[in-house]
Every structure is written in structure tokens, then in C-alpha cells.
Coordinates of C-alpha atoms in Angstrom, one line a residue:
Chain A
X468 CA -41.2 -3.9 24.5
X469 CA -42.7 -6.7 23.1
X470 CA -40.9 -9.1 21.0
X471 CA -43.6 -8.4 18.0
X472 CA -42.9 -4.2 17.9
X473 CA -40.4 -2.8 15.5
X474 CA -38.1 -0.4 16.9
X475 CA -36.1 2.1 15.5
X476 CA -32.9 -0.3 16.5
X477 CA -34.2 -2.6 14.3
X478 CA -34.5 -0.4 11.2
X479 CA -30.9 0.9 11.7
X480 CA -29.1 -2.7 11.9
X481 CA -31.3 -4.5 9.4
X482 CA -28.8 -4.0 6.7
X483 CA -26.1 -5.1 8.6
X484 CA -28.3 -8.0 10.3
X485 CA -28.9 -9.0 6.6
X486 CA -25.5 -9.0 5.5
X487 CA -24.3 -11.2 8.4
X488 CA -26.9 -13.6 7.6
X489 CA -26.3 -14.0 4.1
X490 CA -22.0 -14.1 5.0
X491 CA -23.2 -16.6 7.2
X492 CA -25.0 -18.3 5.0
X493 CA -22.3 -18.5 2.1
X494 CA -20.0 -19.8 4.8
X495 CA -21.7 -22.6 5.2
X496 CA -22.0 -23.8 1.6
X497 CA -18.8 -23.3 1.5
X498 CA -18.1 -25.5 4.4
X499 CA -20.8 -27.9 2.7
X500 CA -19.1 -27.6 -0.8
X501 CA -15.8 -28.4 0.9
X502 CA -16.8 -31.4 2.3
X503 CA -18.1 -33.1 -0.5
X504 CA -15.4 -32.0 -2.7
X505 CA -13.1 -33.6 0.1
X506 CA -14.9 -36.9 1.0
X507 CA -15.1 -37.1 -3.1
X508 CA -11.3 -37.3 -3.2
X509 CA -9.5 -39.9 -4.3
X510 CA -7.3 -39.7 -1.5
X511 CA -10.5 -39.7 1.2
X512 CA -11.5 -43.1 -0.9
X513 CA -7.9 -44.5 -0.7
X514 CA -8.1 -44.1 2.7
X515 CA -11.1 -45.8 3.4
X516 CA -10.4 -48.6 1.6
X517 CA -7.2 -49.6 3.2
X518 CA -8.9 -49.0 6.3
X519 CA -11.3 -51.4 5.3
X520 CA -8.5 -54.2 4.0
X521 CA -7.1 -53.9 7.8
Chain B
X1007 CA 0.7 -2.6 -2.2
X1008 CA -1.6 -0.2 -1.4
X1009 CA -5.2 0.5 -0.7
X1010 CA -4.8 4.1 -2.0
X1011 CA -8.2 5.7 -2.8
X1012 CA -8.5 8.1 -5.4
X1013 CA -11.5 7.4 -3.0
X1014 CA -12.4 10.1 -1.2
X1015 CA -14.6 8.4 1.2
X1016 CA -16.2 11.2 2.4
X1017 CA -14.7 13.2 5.3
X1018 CA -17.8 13.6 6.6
X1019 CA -18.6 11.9 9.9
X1020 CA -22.0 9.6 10.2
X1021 CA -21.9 8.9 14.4
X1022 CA -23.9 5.9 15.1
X1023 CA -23.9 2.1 14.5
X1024 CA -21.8 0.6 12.2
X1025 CA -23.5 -0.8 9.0
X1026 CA -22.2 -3.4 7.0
X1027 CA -20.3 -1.8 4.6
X1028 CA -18.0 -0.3 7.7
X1029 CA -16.9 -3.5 8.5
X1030 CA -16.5 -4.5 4.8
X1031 CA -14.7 -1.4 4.0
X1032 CA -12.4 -2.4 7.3
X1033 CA -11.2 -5.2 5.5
X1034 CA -9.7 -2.7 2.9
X1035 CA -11.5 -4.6 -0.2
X1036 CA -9.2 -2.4 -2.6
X1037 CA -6.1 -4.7 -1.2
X1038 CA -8.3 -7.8 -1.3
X1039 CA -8.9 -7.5 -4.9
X1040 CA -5.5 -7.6 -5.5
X1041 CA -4.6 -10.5 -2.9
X1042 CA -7.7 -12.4 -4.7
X1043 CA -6.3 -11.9 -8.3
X1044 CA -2.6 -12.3 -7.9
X1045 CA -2.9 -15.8 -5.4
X1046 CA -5.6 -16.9 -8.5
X1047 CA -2.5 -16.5 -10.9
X1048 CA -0.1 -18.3 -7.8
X1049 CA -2.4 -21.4 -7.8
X1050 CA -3.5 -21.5 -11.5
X1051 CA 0.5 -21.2 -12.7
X1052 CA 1.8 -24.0 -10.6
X1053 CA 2.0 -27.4 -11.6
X1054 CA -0.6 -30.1 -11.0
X1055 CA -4.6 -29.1 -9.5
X1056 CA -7.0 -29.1 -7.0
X1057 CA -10.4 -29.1 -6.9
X1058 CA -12.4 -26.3 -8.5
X1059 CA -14.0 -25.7 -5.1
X1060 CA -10.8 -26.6 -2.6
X1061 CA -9.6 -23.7 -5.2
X1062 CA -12.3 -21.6 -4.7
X1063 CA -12.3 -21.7 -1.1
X1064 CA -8.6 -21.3 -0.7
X1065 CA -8.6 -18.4 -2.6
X1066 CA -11.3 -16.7 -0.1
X1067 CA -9.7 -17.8 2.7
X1068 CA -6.4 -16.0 2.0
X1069 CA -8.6 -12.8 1.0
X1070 CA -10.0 -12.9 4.1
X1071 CA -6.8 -13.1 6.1
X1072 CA -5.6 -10.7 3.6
X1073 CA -8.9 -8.6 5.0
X1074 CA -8.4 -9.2 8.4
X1075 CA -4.8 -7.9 8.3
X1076 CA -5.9 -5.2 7.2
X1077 CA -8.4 -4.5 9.9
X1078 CA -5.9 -4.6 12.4
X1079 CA -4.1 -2.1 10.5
X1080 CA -6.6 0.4 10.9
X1081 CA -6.8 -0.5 14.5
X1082 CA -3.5 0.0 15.1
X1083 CA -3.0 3.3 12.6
X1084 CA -6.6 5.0 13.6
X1085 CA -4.0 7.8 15.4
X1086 CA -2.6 8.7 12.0
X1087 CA -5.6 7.9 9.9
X1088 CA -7.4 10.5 11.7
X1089 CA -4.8 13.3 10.8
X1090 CA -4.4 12.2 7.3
X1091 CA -7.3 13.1 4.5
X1092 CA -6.8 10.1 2.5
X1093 CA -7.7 8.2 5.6
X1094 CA -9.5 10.1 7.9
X1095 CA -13.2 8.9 7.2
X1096 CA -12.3 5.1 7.5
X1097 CA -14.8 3.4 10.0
X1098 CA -12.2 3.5 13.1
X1099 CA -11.3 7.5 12.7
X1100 CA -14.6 8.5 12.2
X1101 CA -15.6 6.7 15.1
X1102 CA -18.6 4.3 13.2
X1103 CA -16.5 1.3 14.3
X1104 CA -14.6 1.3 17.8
X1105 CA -11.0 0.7 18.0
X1106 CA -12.1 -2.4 20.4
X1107 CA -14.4 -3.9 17.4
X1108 CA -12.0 -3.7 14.9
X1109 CA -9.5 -5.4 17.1
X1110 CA -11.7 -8.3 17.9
X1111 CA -13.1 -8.4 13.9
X1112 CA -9.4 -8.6 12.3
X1113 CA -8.2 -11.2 15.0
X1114 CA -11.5 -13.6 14.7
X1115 CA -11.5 -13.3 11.2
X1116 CA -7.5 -13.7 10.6
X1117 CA -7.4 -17.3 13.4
X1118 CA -10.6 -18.3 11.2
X1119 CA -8.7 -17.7 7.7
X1120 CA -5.7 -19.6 8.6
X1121 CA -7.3 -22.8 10.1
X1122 CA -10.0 -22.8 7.4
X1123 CA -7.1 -22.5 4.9
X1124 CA -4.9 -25.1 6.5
X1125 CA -8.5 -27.5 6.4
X1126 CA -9.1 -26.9 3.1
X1127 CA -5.4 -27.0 1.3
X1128 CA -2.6 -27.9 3.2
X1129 CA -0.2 -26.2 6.4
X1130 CA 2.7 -24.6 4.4
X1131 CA 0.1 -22.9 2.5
X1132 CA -1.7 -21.4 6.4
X1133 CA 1.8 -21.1 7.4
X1134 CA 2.5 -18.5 4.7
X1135 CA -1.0 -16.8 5.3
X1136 CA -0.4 -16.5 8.8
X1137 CA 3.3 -15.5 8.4
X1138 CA 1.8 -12.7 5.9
X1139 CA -0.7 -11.2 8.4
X1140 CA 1.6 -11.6 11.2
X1141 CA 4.0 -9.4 8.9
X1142 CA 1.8 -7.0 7.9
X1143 CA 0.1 -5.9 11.4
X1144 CA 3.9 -6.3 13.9
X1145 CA 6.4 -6.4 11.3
X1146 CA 5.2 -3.3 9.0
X1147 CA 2.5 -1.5 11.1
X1148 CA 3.8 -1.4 14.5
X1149 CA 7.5 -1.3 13.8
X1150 CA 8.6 -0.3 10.4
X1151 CA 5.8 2.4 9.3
X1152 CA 6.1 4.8 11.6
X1153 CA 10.6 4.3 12.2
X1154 CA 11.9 4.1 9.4
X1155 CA 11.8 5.5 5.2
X1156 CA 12.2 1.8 4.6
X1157 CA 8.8 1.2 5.5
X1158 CA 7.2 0.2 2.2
X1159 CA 10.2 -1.5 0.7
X1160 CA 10.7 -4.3 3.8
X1161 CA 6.7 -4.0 4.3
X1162 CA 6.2 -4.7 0.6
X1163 CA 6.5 -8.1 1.3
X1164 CA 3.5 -8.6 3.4
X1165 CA 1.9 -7.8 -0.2
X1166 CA 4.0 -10.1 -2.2
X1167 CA 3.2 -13.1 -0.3
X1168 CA -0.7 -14.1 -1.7
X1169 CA 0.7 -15.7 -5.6
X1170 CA 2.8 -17.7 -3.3
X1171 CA 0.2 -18.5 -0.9
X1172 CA -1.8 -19.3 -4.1
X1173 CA 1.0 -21.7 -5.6
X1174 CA 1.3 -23.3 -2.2
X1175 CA -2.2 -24.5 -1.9
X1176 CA -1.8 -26.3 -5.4
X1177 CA 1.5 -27.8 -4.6
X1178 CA 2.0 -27.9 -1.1
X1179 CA 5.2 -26.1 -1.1
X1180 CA 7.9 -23.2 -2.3
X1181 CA 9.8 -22.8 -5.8
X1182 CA 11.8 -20.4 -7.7
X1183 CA 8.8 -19.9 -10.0
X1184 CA 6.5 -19.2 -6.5
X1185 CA 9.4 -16.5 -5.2
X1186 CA 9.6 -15.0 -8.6
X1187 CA 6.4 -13.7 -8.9
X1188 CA 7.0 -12.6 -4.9
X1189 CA 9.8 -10.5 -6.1
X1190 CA 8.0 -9.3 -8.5
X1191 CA 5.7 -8.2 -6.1
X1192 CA 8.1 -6.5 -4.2
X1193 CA 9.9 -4.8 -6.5
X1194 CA 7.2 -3.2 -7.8
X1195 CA 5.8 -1.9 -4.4
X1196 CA 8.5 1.2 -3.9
X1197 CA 7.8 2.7 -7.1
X1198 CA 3.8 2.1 -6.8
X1199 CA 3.9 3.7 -3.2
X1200 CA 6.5 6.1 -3.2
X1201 CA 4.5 7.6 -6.9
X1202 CA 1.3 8.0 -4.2
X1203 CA 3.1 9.7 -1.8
X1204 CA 5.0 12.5 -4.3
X1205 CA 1.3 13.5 -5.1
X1206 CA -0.5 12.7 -1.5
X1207 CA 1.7 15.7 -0.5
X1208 CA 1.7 16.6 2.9
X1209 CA -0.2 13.6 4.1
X1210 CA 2.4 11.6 5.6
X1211 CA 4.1 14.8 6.6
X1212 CA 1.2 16.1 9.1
X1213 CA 0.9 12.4 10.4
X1214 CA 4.7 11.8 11.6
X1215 CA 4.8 8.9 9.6
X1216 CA 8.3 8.8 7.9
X1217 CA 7.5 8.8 4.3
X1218 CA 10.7 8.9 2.2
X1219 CA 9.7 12.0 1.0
X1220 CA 9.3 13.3 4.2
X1221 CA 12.7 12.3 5.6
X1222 CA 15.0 12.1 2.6
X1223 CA 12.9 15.0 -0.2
X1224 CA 11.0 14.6 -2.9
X1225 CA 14.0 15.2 -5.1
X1226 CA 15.2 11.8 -3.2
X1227 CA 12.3 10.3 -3.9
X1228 CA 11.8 10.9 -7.4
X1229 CA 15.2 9.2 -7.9
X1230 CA 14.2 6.0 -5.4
X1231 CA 11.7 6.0 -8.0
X1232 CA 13.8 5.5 -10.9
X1233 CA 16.3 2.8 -9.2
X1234 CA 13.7 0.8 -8.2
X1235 CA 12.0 0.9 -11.4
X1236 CA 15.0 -0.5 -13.2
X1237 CA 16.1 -2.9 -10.8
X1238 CA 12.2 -4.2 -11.3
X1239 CA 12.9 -3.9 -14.9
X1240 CA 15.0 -7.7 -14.7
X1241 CA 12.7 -9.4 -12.9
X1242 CA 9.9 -8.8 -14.7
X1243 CA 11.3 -9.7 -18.0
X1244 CA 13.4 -12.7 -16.6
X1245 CA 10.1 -14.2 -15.3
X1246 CA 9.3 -15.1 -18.9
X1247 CA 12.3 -17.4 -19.7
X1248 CA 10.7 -19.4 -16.6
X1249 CA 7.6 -21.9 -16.9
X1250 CA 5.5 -18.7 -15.7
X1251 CA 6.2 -17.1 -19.0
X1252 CA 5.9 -17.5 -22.7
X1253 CA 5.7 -15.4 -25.7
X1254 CA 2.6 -13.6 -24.3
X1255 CA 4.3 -12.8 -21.4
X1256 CA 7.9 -11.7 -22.8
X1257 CA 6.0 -9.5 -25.0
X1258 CA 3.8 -7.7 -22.2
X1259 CA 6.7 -7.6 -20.0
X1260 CA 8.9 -5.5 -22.0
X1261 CA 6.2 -3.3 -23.4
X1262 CA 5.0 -2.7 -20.2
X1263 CA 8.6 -2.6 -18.5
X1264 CA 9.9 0.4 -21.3
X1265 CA 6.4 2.5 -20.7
X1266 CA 7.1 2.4 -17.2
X1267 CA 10.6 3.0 -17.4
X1268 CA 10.0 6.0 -19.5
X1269 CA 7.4 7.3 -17.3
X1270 CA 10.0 6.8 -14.0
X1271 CA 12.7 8.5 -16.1
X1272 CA 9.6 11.5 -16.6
X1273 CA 9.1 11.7 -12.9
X1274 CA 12.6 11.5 -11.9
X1275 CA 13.6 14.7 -14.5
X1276 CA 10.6 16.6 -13.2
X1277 CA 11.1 19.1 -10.4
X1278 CA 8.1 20.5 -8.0
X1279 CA 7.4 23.8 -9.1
X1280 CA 6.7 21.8 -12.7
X1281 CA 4.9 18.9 -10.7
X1282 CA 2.8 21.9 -8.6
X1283 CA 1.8 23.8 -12.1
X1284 CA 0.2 20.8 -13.6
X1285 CA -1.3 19.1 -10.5
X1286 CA 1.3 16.0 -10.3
X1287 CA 0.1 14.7 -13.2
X1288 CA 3.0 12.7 -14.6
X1289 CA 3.1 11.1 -10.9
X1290 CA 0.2 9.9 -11.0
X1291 CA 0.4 8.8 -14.5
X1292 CA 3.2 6.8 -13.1
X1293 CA 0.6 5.6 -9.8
X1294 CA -1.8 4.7 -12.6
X1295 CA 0.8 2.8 -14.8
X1296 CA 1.9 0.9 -11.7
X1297 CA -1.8 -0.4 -11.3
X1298 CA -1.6 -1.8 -15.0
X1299 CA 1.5 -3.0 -14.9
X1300 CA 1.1 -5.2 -11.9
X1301 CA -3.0 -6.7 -13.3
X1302 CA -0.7 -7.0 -16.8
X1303 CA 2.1 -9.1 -15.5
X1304 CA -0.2 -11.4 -13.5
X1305 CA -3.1 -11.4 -16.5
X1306 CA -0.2 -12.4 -19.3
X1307 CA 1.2 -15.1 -16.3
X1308 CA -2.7 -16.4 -16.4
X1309 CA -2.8 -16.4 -20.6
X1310 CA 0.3 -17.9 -21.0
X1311 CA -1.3 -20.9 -18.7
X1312 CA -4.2 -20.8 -20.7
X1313 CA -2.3 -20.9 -24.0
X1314 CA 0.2 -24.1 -22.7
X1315 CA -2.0 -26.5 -24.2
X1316 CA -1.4 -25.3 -27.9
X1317 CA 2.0 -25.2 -27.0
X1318 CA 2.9 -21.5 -26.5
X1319 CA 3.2 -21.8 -22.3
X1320 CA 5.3 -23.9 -20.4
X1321 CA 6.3 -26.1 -23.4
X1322 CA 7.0 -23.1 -25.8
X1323 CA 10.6 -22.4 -24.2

């Protein structure tokens, strides 16, 4: 089968193909979100800066 | 608490791959919605913040572990969901997800929820989560569900845990405020459950699974019921002389506390050729009053934060 032909397989998991994705998807910007709401922290900074004094 | 559907996912068997919504639904998102709401109240009630999206993302981890738990519960139970009508056209029974998949989907999704959570907030508030699925799946659904009436009161707990999860995650520990709205929690669960199983009649029966009603009577039952529902009674309404409460609170607590009181009282007088004749209404008035009493408690817990800057919260008493 070539990798261009739909088959019936793909019909019947494209909903759940699509819903992974977009879970996927919404994990990462979570992760992203997290990040920056971290590294924004005043503890992250704190941290950095004795680091830097040492 | 439970997942109880007035849902009556079809009965009727669909053979063939497994679509999305069968591995949402195996995440039980009835139960979620509950987790969500009631850890939102844990971490919005408890002193000092976090982040708006350390918040956010805390809150969805412990849904999902709360999710994945109850995956593993269907993976384990599939033997009695398939005898039970309530439960018998859930993705594993029906056979649209394999016992095998469900497995592997509650244990990725329950290792992922607590290191995510413990990443994002803190380890005592993962520790809880992962004490709360571990619970849930050995403690309740392998051992207690299917030996002993007790069941839903010990089990309860695996359901009482997510406002303290919540409160965790904001503070980075436990207080009496934290295991007061747990109690309340789990003083609320017999009544709630054993209300559902005085109407779901026969259910538990035909599965083996030892239902208070089953083992003990429906008269029994009906008076479990009542004890349980003033022994709640306390709890509730003490929770307002704490810095949960507030006038907001008092005052839904005791409204809400004497309706359902008065509607245990009902149930408990009622016998079950009178219960038969009018379709168990009055118990599942009492099933429907449980709901409202449990989203009221936690909403007035949520206003009374809301309100503590004019005063009438934390600093009113």
C-alpha cells in the first residue's frame, strides 16, 4: 500500500489520531507554560544570583 | 464518590477499535469533575499562592491521576462491570478497549501525573496523589470492594483526598483546615453511595459485590443512611467557625445540612413496597441532594475566599 492511499484504517482512527495530537499538543504548552512560569520565579532568580556572588 | 451515571451509556456493544472518547470515558470524567473542582477549592482556600499556571497545571495533574485511577479500576472490576447494567457498556466490558490497554493507559498516565505534579508543585503534594491512586486501585478495588459492606466508607477516602492535594500544592503541607474538608469528603460518601445503591437495586446483588444492602438489607441500609447523615451533619457546620468558613458558609451549611437531614429521615421512614410504588424516588431525591450538597459546601468554601477581602472570610470570625 502506498504511503499516499487512504485506507479504511485510517478513516476509523482519525478521530482518535486527532485527539492524541491535540492532548499532545496541550501537553506541551503546558510544559512550556510551566517553564517560564518557573524560571520567572523569584526563587529561580534568587538562585541564580547567589550562584553568581559564589 | 462516585461516577454513578444516570448515564445509561448504551448497552449496546460497538466491537472494533477504540475511539477517543473510550479512553476518555476510561478515565471516568464524571469523578474527575469532582476531583478538579473540590482540589480548586483545596488550593484556592489555603494560605499564601502560586502561580496562576503552576495552579493550573497542578490542578490537571491531580485530575489526571485522579483519571488514571480510575482506569485501573475498570481494569481490575471489568468481571463485575460486565454483569452489572450501570456498568456493562464501559470501554473494557464491551470489549472496545482490552483489559491489557487499559492497564498500560492508567499506569502511564498515573507515574506521569505524580512526577509532573511533584515538578510542578512540590513532593508532599505527589506523595498524597500517589498515596490516593495507590488507595483507590489496592486498597478499595482489590481488597475492600468486593470483602467487605465497609467498602465505600474506608474507600471514601481515596475520594476525599484531591482538596487536600489542592491545599498541599499551595502550601507544601497538611493542616486541620486541609483534613476538614477531607472529612467532609468522607463523611459524605456513605450516604451519597449507599442512596445509589437502595435505587440501583439488584446491581450489586447479581455482581457478588457486597453492597450493604446486599449483606446487611435495605432496611439496614436506610438507617446507615441516616447515622451517617447526622454524624456529617457536625462537620459540615463546624467547618465554618474555621478560616474555611464565614457567614456564606455557616449559612449554606445549615440550610443545606437540615434539607438533607430531612430527606435521610424520609428515606430511613420509608419501607420498599412504598419505595417500589413510586420508583425510589425519595432515594434518589436524596442521590440528587448529595450532589448539591457536596458542589454547595465547596462553592460557599470558594465565596467565602472570594469575599475575605471585604472582610466577611477569614477575617470575619
Amino acid at each position: 500500500m502506498g504511503l499516499g492511499r487512504q485506507h479504511e484504517l485510517h478513516k476509523r482512527r482519525f478521530g482518535r489520531n486527532l485527539g492524541l495530537g491535540l492532548v499532545l499538543a496541550g501537553f506541551v504548552a503546558l510544559v512550556f507554560g510551566l517553564t517560564v512560569a518557573k524560571v520567572g520565579d523569584d526563587g529561580f532568580s534568587m538562585q541564580t544570583q547567589s550562584g553568581a556572588e559564589n | 464518590m462516585s461516577d454513578a451515571s444516570f448515564d445509561s451509556t448504551s448497552a449496546a456493544v460497538t466491537p472494533g477499535d477504540a475511539g477517543f472518547s473510550d479512553y476518555f470515558a476510561l478515565l471516568k470524567p464524571r469523578v474527575m469533575s469532582l476531583v478538579v473542582f473540590t482540589a480548586f477549592v483545596g488550593l484556592l482556600a489555603a494560605p499564601g499562592s502560586v502561580h496562576p499556571v503552576v495552579g493550573l497545571a497542578a490542578i490537571l495533574f491531580i485530575a489526571l491521576g485522579a483519571g488514571a485511577s480510575g482506569a485501573l479500576n475498570m481494569w481490575w472490576d471489568a468481571d463485575i462491570d460486565r454483569v452489572m447494567k450501570r456498568t456493562r457498556g464501559r470501554p473494557v466490558p464491551s470489549g472496545r478497549v482490552t483489559p491489557g490497554e487499559a492497564f498500560g493507559f492508567g499506569m502511564t498516565l498515573s507515574v506521569m501525573a505524580v512526577v509532573m505534579l511533584a515538578l510542578a508543585s512540590n513532593f508532599v503534594a505527589a506523595g498524597l496523589l500517589a498515596f490516593t491512586i495507590f488507595f483507590y486501585v489496592v486498597i478499595y478495588s482489590m481488597f475492600l470492594k468486593r470483602s467487605t459492606p465497609q467498602n465505600i466508607v474506608i474507600g471514601g477516602a481515596a475520594g476525599a483526598f484531591p482538596p487536600m492535594i489542592g491545599w498541599a500544592v499551595a502550601t507544601g503541607g497538611v493542616a486541620p483546615e486541609s483534613l476538614l474538608m477531607f472529612a467532609l469528603i468522607f463523611m459524605w460518601t456513605p450516604p451519597h453511595f449507599w442512596a445509589l445503591a437502595l435505587f440501583m437495586k439488584g446491581d450489586y446483588e447479581s455482581a457478588g459485590v457486597p453492597m450493604l444492602t446486599v449483606t446487611h438489607g435495605r432496611r439496614a441500609t436506610r438507617a446507615h443512611i441516616l447515622v451517617y447523615t447526622i454524624l456529617l451533619a457536625p462537620v459540615a457546620v463546624g467547618a465554618a467557625f474555621t478560616s474555611l468558613g464565614g457567614p456564606v458558609y455557616l449559612a449554606t451549611a445549615i440550610v443545606l445540612n437540615v434539607l438533607f437531614l430531612r430527606q435521610a429521615v424520609a428515606v430511613w421512614r420509608r419501607d420498599e413496597a412504598t419505595a417500589a410504588a413510586d420508583g425510589y424516588r425519595g432515594e434518589k431525591k436524596m442521590f440528587g441532594l448529595s450532589l448539591t450538597y457536596l458542589f454547595a459546601h465547596f462553592g460557599a468554601i470558594l465565596v467565602q475566599q472570594a469575599l475575605a477581602p471585604l472582610g466577611l472570610g477569614l477575617g470575619g470570625w
